[in-house]
PDB file of C-alpha atoms in Angstrom:
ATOM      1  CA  UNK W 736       3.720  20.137   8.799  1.00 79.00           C
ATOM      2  CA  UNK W 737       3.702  17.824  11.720  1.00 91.00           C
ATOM      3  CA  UNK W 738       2.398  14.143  10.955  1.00 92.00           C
ATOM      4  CA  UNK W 739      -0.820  14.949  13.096  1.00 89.00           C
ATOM      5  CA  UNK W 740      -1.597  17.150  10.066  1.00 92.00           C
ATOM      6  CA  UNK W 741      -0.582  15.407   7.439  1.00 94.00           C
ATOM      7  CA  UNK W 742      -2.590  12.340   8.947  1.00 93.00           C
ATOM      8  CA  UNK W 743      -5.857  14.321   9.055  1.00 93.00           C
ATOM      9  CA  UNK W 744      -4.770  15.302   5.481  1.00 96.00           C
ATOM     10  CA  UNK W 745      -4.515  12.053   4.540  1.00 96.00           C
ATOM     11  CA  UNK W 746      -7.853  10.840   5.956  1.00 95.00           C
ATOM     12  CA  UNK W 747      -9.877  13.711   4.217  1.00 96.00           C
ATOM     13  CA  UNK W 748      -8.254  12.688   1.261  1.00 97.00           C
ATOM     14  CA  UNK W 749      -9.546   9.174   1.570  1.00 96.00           C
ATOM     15  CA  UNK W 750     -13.064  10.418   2.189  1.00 96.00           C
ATOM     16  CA  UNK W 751     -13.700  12.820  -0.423  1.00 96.00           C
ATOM     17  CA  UNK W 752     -12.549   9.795  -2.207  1.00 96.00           C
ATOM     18  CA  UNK W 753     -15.075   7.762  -0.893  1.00 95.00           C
ATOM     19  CA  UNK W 754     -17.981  10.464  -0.581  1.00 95.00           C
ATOM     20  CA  UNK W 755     -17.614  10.639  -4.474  1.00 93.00           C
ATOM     21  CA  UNK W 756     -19.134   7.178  -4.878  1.00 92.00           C
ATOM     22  CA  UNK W 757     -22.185   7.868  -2.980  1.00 89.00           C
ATOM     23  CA  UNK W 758     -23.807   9.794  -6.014  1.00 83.00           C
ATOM     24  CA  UNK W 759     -26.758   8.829  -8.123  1.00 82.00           C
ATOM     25  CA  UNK W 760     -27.548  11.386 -11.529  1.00 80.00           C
ATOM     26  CA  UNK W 761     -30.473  13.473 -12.352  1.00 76.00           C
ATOM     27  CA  UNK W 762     -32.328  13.297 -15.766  1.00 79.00           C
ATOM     28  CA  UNK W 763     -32.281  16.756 -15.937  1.00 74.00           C
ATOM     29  CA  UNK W 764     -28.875  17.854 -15.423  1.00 72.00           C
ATOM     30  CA  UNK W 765     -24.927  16.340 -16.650  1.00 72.00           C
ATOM     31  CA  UNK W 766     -24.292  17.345 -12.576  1.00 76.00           C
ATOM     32  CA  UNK W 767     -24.284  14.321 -10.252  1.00 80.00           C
ATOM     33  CA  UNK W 768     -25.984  14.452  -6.513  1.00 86.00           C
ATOM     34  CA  UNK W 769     -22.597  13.631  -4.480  1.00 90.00           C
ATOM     35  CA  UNK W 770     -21.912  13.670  -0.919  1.00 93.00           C
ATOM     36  CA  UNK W 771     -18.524  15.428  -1.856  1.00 95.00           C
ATOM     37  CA  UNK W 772     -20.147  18.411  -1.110  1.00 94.00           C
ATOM     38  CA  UNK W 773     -20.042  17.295   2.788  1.00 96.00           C
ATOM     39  CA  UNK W 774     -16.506  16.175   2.941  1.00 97.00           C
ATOM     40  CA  UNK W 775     -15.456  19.449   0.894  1.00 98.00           C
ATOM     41  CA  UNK W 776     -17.585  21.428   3.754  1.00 97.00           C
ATOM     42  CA  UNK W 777     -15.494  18.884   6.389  1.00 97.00           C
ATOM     43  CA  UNK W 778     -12.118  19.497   5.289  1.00 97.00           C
ATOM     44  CA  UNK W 779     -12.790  23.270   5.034  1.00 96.00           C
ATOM     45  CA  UNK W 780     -13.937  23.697   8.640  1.00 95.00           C
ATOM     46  CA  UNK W 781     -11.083  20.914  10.019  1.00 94.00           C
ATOM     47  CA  UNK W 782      -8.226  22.184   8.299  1.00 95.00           C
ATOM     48  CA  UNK W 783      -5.786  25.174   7.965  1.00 95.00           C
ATOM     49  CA  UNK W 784      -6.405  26.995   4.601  1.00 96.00           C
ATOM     50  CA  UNK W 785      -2.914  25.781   3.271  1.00 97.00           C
ATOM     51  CA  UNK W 786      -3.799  22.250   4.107  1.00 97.00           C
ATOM     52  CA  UNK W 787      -7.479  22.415   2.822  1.00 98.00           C
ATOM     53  CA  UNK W 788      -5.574  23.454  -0.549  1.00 98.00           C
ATOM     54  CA  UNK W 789      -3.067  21.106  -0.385  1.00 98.00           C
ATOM     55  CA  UNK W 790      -5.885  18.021   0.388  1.00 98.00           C
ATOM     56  CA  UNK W 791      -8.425  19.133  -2.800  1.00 98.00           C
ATOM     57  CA  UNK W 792      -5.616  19.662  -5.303  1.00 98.00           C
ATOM     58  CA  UNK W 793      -3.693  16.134  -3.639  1.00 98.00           C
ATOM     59  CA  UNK W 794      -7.158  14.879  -4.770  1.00 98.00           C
ATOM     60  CA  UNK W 795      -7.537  16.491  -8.157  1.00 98.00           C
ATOM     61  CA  UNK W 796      -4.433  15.229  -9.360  1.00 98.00           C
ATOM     62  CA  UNK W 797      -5.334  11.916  -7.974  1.00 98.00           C
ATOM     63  CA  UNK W 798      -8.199  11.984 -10.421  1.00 97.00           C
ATOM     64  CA  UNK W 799      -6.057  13.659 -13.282  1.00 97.00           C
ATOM     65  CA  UNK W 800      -3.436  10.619 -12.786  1.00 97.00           C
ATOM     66  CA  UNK W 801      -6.273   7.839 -13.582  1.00 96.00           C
ATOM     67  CA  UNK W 802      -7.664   7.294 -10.419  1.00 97.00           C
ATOM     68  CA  UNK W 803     -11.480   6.939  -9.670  1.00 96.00           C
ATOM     69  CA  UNK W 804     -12.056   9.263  -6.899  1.00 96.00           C
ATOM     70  CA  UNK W 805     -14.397  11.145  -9.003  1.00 94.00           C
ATOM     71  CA  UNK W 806     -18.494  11.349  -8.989  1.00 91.00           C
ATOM     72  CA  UNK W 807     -19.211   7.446 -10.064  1.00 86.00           C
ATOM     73  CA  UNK W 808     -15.765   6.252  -9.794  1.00 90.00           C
ATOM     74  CA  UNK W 809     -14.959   8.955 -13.105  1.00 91.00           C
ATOM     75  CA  UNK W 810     -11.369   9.957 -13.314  1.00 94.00           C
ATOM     76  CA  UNK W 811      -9.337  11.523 -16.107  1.00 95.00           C
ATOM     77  CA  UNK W 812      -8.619  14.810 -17.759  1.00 96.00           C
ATOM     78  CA  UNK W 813     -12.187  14.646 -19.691  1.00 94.00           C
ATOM     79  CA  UNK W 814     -13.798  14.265 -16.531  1.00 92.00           C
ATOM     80  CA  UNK W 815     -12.362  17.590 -15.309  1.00 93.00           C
ATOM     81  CA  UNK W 816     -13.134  19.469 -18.782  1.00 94.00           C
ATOM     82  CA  UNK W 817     -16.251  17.917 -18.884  1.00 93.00           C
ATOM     83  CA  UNK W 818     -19.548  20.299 -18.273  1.00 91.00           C
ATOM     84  CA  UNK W 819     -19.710  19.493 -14.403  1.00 90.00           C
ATOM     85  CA  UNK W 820     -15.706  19.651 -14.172  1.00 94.00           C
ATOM     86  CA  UNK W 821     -15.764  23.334 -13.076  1.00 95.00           C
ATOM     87  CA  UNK W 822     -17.520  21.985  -9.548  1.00 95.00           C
ATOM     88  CA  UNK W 823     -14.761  19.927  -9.132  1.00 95.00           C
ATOM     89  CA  UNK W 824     -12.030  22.986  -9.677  1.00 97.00           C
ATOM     90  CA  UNK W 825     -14.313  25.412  -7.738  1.00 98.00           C
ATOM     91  CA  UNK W 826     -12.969  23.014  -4.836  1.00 98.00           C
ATOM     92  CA  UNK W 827     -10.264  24.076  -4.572  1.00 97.00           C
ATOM     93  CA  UNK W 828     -10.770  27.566  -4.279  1.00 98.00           C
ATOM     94  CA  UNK W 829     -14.112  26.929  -2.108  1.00 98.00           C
ATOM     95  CA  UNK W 830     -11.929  25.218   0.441  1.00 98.00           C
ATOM     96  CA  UNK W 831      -9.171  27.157   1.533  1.00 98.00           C
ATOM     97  CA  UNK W 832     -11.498  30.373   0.983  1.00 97.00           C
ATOM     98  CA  UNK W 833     -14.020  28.708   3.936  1.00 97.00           C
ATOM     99  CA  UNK W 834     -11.357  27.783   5.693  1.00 95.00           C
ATOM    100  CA  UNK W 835      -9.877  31.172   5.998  1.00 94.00           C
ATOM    101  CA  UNK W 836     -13.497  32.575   7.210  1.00 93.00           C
ATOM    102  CA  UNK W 837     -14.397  29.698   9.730  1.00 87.00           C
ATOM    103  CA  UNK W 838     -10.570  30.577  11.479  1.00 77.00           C
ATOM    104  CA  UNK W 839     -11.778  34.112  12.139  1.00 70.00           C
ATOM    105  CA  UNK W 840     -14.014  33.749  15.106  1.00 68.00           C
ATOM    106  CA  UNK W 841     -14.400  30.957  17.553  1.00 71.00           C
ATOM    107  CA  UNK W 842     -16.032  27.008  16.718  1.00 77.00           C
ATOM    108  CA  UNK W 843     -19.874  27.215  16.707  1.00 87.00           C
ATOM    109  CA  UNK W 844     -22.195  25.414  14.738  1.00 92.00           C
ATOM    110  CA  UNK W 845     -23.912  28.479  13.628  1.00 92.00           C
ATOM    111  CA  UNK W 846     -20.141  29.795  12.471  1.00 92.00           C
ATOM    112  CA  UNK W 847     -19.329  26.887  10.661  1.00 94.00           C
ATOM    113  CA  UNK W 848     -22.901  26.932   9.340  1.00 94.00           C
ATOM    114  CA  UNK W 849     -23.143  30.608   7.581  1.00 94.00           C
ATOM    115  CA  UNK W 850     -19.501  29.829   5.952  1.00 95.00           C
ATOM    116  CA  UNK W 851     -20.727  26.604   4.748  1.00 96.00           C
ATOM    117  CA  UNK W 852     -23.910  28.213   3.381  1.00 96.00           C
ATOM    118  CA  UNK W 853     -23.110  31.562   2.355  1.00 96.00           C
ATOM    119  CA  UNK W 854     -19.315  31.387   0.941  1.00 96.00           C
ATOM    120  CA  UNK W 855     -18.364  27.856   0.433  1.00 97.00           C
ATOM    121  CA  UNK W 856     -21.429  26.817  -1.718  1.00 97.00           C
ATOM    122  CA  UNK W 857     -22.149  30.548  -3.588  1.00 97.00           C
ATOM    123  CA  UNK W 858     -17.958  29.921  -4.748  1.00 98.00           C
ATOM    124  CA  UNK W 859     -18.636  26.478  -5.690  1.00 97.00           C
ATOM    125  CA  UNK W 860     -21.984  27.108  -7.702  1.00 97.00           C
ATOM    126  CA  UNK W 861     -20.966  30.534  -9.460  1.00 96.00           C
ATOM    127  CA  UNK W 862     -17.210  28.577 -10.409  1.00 97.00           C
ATOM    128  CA  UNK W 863     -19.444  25.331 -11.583  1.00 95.00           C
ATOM    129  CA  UNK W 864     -22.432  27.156 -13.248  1.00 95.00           C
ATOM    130  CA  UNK W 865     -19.755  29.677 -15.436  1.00 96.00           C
ATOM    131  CA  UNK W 866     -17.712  26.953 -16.166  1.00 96.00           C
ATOM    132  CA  UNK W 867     -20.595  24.385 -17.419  1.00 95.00           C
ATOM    133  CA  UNK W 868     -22.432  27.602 -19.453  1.00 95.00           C
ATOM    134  CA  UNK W 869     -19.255  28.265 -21.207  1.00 96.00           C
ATOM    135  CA  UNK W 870     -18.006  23.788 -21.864  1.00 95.00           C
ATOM    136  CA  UNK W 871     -21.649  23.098 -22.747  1.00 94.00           C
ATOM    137  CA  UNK W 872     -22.469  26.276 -24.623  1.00 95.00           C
ATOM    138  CA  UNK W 873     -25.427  26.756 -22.610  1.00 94.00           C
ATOM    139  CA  UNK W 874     -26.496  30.790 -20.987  1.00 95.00           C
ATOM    140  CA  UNK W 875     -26.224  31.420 -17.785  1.00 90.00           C
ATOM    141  CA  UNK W 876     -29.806  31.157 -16.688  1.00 93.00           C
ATOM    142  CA  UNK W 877     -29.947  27.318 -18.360  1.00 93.00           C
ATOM    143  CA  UNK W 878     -27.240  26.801 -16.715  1.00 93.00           C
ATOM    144  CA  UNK W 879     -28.691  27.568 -12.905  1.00 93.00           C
ATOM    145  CA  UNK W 880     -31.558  25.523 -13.601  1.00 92.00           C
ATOM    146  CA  UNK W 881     -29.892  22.937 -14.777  1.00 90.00           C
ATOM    147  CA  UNK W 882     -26.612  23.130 -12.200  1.00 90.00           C
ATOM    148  CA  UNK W 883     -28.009  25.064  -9.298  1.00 93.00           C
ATOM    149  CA  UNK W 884     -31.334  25.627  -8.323  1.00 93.00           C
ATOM    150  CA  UNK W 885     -32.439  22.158  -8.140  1.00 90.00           C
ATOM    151  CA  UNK W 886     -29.787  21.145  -5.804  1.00 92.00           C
ATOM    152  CA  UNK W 887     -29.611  24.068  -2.616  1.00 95.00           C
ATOM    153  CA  UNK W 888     -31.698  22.786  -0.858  1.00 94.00           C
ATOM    154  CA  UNK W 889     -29.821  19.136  -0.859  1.00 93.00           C
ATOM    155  CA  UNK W 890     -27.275  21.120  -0.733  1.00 96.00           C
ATOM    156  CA  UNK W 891     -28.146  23.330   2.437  1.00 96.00           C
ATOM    157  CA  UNK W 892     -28.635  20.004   4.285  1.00 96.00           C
ATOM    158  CA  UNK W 893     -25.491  19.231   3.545  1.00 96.00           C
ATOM    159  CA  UNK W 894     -24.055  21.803   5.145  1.00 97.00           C
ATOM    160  CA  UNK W 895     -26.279  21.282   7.679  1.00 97.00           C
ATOM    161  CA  UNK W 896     -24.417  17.525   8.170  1.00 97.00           C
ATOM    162  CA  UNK W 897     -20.926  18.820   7.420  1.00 97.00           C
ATOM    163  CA  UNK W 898     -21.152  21.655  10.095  1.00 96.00           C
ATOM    164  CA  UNK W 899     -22.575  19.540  12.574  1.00 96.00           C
ATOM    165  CA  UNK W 900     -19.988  16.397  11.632  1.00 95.00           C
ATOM    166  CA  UNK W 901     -17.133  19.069  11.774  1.00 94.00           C
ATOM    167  CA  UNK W 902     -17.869  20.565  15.164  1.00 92.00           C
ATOM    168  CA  UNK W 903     -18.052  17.380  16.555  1.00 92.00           C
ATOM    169  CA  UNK W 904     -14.675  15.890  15.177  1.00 89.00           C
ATOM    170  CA  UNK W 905     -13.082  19.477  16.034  1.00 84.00           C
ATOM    171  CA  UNK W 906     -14.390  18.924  19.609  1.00 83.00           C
ATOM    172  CA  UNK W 907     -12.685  15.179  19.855  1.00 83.00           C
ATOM    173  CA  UNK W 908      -9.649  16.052  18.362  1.00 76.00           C
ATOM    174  CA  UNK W 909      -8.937  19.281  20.757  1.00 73.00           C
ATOM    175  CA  UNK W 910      -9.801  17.250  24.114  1.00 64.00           C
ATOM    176  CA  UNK W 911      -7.873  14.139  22.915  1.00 55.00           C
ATOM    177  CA  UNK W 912      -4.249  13.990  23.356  1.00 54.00           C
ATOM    178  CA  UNK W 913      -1.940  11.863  21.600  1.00 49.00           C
ATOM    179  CA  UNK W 914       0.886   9.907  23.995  1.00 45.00           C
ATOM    180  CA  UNK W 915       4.004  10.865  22.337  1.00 45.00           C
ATOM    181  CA  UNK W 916       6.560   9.097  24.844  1.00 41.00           C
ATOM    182  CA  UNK W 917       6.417   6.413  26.820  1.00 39.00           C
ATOM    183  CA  UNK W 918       6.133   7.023  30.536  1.00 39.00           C
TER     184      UNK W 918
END
């Protein structure tokens, strides 16, 4: 990988980080409102599938090793068998998965849009809702009121954000070149 890569890695890293501190929790649910949902959408529609990969599971295991870059600053190996961990592990097969659809036809909001909306967040939600029904011995239909329904539409907006956030950054990083010798 060249080090413009592994740069961008490195940033999306940093800001799923970051995006999991802007949460707040809902009575009603053990799931957390996060904006990781954004920067997962982000990194899906910036990178290459192998790098979206690499950047959730570089992230995972920065949260399995002790440090907070889960929802509320949570880290740990309870976190991630914990009733909402299966959102977290859905992730990482949400991202490269997107990733692998939004490289199949040309950049366009409404492209980046439908994968956002209609694979990224149906892998993350049917990964996170089996996963909590079967940790928190709840049925499936509990479990999509309590872990679903209420958030798709916060969700939708969010992919609403991360396509339009994505385009954009997609757009400045194509037209800007990086000086690589001096002249």
């Amino acid at each position: 990988m060249k080090t413009k890569d592994l740069t961008k890695m490195a940033i999306c890293i940093a800001l799923l980080s970051v995006s999991s501190y802007l949460s707040f929790p809902l009575p009603f649910t053990p799931t957390m409102v996060t904006a990781q949902t954004i920067m997962i959408n982000v990194i899906s529609l910036l990178l290459k599938p192998q790098q979206a990969f690499i950047t959730v599971m570089l992230y995972l295991l920065m949260g399995l090793l002790g440090f907070p870059v889960f929802a509320g600053g949570g880290s740990g190996l309870a976190y991630i068998i914990s009733p909402s961990g299966g959102f977290l592990l859905a992730f990482l097969v949400a991202a490269p998965v997107m990733s692998l659809m939004r490289q199949k036809v040309a950049v366009n909001f409404k492209r980046y849009l439908q994968v956002t909306v209609f694979i990224g967040m149906p892998i993350i939600y049917l990964i996170g809702a089996v996963w909590m029904s079967v940790v928190a011995h709840m049925g499936l239909i509990a479990t999509l009121n309590a872990a679903v329904l209420p958030f798709v539409i916060g969700d939708t907006l969010k992919c609403i954000v991360a396509s339009t956030l994505a385009l954009r950054l997609e757009r400045l990083t194509s037209s800007t070149k990086l000086v690589t010798s001096y002249e």
